[in-house]
Short mmCIF file of C-alpha atoms in Angstrom, two decimals:
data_model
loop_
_atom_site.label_atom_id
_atom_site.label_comp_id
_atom_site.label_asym_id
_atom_site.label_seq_id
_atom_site.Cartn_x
_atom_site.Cartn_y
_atom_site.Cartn_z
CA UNK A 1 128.39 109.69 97.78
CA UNK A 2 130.87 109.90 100.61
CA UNK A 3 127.68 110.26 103.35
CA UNK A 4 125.82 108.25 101.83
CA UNK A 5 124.31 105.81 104.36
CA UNK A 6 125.48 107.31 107.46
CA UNK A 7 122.66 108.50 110.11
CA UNK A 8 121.59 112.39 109.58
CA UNK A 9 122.90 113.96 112.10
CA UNK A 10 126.23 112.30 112.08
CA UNK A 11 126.09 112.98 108.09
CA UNK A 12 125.04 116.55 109.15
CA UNK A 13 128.35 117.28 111.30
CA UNK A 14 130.35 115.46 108.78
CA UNK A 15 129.06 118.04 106.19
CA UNK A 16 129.75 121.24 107.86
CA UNK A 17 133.11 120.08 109.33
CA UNK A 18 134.22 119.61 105.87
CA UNK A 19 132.58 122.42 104.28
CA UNK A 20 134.40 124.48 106.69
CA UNK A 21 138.10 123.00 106.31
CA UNK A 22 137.76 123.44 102.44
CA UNK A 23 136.14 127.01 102.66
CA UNK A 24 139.03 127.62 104.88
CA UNK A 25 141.56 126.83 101.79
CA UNK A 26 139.77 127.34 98.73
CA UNK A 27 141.54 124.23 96.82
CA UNK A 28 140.40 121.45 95.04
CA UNK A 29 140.23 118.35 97.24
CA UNK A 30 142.87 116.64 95.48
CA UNK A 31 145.76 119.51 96.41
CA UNK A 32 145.31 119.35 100.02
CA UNK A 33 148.60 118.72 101.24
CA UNK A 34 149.89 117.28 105.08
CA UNK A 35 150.96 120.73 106.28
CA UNK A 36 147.68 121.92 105.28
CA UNK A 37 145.95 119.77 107.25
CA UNK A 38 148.43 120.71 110.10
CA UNK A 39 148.09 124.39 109.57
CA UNK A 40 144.31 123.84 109.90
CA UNK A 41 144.63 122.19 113.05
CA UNK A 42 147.11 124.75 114.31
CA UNK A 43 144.72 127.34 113.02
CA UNK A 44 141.59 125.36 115.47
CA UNK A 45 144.02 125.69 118.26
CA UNK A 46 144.78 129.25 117.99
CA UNK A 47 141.55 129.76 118.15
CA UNK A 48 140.85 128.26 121.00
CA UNK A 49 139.17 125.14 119.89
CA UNK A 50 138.47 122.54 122.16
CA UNK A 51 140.28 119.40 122.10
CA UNK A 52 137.29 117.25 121.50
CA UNK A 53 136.51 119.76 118.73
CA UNK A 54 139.58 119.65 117.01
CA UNK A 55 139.26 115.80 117.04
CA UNK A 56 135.70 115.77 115.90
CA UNK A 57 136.68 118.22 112.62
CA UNK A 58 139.71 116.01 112.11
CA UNK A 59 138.05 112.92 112.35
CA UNK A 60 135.44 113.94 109.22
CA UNK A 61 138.28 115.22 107.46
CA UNK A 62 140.42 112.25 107.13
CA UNK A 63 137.36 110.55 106.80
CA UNK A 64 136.74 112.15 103.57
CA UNK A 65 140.38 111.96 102.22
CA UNK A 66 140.13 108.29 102.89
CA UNK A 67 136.35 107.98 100.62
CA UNK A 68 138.35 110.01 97.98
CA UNK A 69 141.28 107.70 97.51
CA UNK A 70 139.18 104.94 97.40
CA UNK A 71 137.43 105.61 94.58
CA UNK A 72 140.10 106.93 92.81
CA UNK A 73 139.08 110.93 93.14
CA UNK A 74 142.88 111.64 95.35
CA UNK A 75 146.10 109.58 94.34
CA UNK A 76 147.36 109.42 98.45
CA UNK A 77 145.14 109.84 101.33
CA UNK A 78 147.82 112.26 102.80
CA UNK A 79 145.11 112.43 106.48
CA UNK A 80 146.53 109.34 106.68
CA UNK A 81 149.63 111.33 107.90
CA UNK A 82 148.03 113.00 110.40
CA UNK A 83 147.49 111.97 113.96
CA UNK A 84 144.84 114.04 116.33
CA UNK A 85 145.84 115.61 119.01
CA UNK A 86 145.78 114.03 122.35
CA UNK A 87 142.55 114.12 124.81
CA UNK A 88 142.81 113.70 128.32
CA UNK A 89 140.27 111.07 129.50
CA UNK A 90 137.33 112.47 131.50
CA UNK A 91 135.60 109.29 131.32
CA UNK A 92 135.42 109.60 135.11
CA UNK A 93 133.84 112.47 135.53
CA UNK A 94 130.74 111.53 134.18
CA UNK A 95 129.96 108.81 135.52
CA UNK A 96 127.63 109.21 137.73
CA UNK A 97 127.69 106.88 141.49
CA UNK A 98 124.98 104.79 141.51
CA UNK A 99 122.99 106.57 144.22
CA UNK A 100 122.12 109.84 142.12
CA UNK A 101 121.18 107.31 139.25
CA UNK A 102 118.72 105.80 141.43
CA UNK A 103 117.73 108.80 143.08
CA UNK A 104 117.05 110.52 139.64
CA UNK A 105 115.05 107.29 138.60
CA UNK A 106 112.88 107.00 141.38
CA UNK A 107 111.95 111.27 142.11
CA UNK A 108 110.57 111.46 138.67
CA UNK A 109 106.98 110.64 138.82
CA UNK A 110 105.64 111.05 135.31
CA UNK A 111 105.13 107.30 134.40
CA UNK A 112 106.62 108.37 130.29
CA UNK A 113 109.50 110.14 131.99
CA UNK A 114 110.24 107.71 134.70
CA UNK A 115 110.30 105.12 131.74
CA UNK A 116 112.94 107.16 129.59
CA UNK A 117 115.19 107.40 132.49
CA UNK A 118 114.60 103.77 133.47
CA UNK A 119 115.44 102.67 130.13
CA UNK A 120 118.45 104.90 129.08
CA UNK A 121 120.27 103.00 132.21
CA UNK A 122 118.46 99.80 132.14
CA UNK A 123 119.24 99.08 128.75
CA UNK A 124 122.90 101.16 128.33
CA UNK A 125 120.98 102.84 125.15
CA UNK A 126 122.14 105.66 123.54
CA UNK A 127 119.61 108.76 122.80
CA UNK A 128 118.67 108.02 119.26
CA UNK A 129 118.19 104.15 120.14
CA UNK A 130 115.68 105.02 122.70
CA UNK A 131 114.09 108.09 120.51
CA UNK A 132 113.77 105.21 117.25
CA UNK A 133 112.63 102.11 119.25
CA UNK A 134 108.76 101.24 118.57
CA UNK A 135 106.50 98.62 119.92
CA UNK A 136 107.80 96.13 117.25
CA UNK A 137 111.09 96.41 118.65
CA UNK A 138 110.24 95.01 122.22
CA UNK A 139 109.58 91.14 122.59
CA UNK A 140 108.19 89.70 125.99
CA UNK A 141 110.18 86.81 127.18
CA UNK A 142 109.76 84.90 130.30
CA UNK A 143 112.65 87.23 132.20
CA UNK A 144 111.39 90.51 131.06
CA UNK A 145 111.73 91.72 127.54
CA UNK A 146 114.68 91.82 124.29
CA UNK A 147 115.01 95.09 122.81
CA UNK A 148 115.85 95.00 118.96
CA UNK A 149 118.23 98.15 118.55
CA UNK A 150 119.41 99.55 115.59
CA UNK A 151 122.37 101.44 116.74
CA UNK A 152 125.72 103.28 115.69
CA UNK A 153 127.04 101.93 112.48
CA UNK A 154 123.93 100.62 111.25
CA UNK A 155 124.37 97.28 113.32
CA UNK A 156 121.44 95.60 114.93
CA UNK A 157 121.94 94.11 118.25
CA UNK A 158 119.77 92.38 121.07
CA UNK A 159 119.55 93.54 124.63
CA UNK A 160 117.72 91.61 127.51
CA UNK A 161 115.67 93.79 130.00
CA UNK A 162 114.31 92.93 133.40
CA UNK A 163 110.29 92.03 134.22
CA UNK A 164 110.08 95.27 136.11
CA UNK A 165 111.38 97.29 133.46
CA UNK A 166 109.40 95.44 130.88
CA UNK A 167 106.11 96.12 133.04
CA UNK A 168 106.96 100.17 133.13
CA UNK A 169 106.81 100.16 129.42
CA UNK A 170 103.91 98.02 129.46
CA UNK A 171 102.11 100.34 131.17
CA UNK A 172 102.67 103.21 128.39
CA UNK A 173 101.50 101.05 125.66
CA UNK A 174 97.69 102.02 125.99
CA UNK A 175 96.72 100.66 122.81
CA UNK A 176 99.62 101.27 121.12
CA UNK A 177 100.22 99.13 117.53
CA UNK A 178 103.41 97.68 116.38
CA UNK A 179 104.58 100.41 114.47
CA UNK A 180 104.03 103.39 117.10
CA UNK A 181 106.81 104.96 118.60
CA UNK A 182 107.55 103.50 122.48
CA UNK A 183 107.78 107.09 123.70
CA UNK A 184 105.48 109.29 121.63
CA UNK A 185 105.55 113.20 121.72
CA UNK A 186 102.35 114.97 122.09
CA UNK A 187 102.04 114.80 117.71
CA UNK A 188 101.79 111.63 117.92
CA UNK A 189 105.32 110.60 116.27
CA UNK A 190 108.70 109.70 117.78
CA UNK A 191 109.66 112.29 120.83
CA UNK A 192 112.84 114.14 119.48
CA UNK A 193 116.52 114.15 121.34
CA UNK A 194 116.28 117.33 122.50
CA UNK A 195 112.94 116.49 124.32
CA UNK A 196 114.95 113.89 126.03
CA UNK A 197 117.61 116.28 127.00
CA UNK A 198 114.77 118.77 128.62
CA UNK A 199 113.59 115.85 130.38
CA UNK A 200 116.99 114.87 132.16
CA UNK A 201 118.44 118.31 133.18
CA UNK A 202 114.95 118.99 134.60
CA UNK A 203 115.00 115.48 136.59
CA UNK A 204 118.24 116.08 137.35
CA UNK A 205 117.73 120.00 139.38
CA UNK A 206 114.85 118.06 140.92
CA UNK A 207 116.65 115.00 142.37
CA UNK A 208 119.24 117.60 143.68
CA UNK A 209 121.90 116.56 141.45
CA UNK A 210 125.25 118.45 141.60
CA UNK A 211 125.73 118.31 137.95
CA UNK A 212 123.29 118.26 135.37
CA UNK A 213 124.31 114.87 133.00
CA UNK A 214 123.25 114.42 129.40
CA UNK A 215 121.92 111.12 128.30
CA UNK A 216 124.74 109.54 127.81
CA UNK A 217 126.07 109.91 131.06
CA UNK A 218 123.36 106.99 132.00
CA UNK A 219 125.10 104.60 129.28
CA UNK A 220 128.44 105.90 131.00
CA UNK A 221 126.54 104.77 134.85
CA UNK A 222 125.56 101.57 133.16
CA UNK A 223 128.54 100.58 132.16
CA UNK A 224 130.11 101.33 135.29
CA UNK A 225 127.66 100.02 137.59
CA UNK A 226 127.52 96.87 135.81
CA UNK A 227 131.21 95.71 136.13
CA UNK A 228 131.60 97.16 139.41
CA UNK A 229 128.77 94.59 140.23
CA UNK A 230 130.67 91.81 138.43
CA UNK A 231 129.14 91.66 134.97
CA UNK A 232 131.81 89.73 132.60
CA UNK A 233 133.57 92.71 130.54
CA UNK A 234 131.98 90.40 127.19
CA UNK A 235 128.54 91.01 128.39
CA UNK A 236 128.74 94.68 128.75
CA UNK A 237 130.22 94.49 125.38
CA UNK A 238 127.41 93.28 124.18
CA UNK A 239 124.89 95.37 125.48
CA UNK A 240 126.05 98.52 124.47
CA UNK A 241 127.35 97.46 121.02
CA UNK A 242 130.99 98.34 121.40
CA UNK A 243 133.01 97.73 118.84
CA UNK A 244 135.96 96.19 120.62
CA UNK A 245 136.87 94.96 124.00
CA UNK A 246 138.52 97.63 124.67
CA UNK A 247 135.96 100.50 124.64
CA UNK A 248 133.80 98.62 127.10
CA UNK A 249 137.16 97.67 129.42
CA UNK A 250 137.92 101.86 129.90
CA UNK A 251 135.20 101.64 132.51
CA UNK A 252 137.46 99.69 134.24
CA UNK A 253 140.15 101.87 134.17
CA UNK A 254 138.17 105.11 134.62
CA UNK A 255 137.54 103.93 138.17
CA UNK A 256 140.05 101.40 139.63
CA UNK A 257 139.52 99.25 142.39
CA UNK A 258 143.01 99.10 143.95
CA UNK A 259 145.92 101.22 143.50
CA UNK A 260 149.74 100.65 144.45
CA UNK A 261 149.51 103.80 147.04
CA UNK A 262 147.59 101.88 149.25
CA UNK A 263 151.44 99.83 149.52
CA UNK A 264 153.07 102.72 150.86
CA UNK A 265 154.28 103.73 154.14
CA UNK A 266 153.02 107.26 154.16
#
């Protein structure tokens, strides 16, 4: 009931998170106490567990705790109680500058390829946006193209693409109908996330890069590159399908414009 709705693979990771912190103590749902939840995390970090990891396992924890008070299954949500531990914020290291986004664009030759690339930074999409979207999805307009998206959270949002991005895809189509996947694997269905991946790292060694992103890394550049040329904070917003104004505005922080140590006299 709990993961009901929620996309597979986040439903997946939600599954085996909390498989694993129950295995772990053997108890019925309903006794989990706050110190056991602390003990577990304590137990992550003796282990060595990343931070991000610890967060991640946390995060579908209290999740569930929260599902099971609301239906009446746990009295208190005790994960209420219990905070994550702190990240540091390596937002800025991958972001990538703008010249080995353009460089990794323009070295790939295969037209599909070139297209995936184009669009993961063109259009700020995530990987399973771009893996779902199909020929139905894309609508010429008279300044390129709007991309329906069905993204995180099950919300729908509209993003506006260029004419010379819209003419890349068009070039794909061959044929394609309506409901046909935009990028196709060799089956004939929609080409899979870890294609995607395969297809960056190896775009990435050829362009030279120093570090070898992952998909996201071009939502990350986007982002960036965007407000750094003076995109309104709002429209970024929009385009990526952040929740709040303040997810979109850490790109602003991850890589400041001025600092006060430019003031001082050494």
């Amino acid at each position: 009931m709990w993961l009901f709705g929620k996309a597979p693979k986040s439903a997946r990771e939600y599954e085996r998170n909390t498989t694993e912190f129950l295995n772990f103590f053997a108890k019925d749902l309903r006794r989990i106490t706050v110190e056991d939840l602390q003990a577990y995390v304590r137990h992550l970090e003796d282990k060595g567990t990343s931070v991000s990891s610890i967060r991640a396992k946390l995060a579908a924890i209290k999740s569930l705790l929260t599902y099971a008070q609301r239906i009446g299954y746990c009295s208190f949500n005790v994960g209420a109680a219990v905070r994550p531990p702190k990240e540091k914020n390596t937002l800025a290291e991958r972001i990538l500058p703008e010249s080995d986004v353009l460089r990794l664009i323009l070295s790939e030759k295969n037209p599909r390829n070139h297209a995936i690339l184009l669009l993961l930074y063109a259009a700020g999409l995530r990987i399973s946006e771009l893996c779902s979207l199909r020929w139905k999805d894309v609508a010429s307009s008279e300044e390129g193209a709007v991309l329906t998206v069905f993204g995180k959270g099950g919300k729908t949002r509209h993003v506006l693409i260029g004419k010379g991005h819209m003419d890349v895809l068009e070039a794909l189509r061959n044929g394609a109908g309506q409901e046909d996947p935009v990028f196709r694997s060799r089956e004939g269905g929609c080409l899979d996330q870890s294609s995607i991946n395969r297809i960056l790292k190896k775009a990435a060694r050829n362009a030279g890069l120093a570090s070898l992103p992952s998909p996201h890394w071009l939502r990350h550049a986007h982002a960036s590159h965007a407000l750094d040329r003076g995109c309104p904070v709002h429209v970024v917003q929009a385009t990526l399908g952040h929740a709040s104004l303040s997810v979109t505005s850490r790109y602003v922080h991850a890589r400041p414009k001025d600092g006060s140590s430019r003031f001082l006299a050494i």
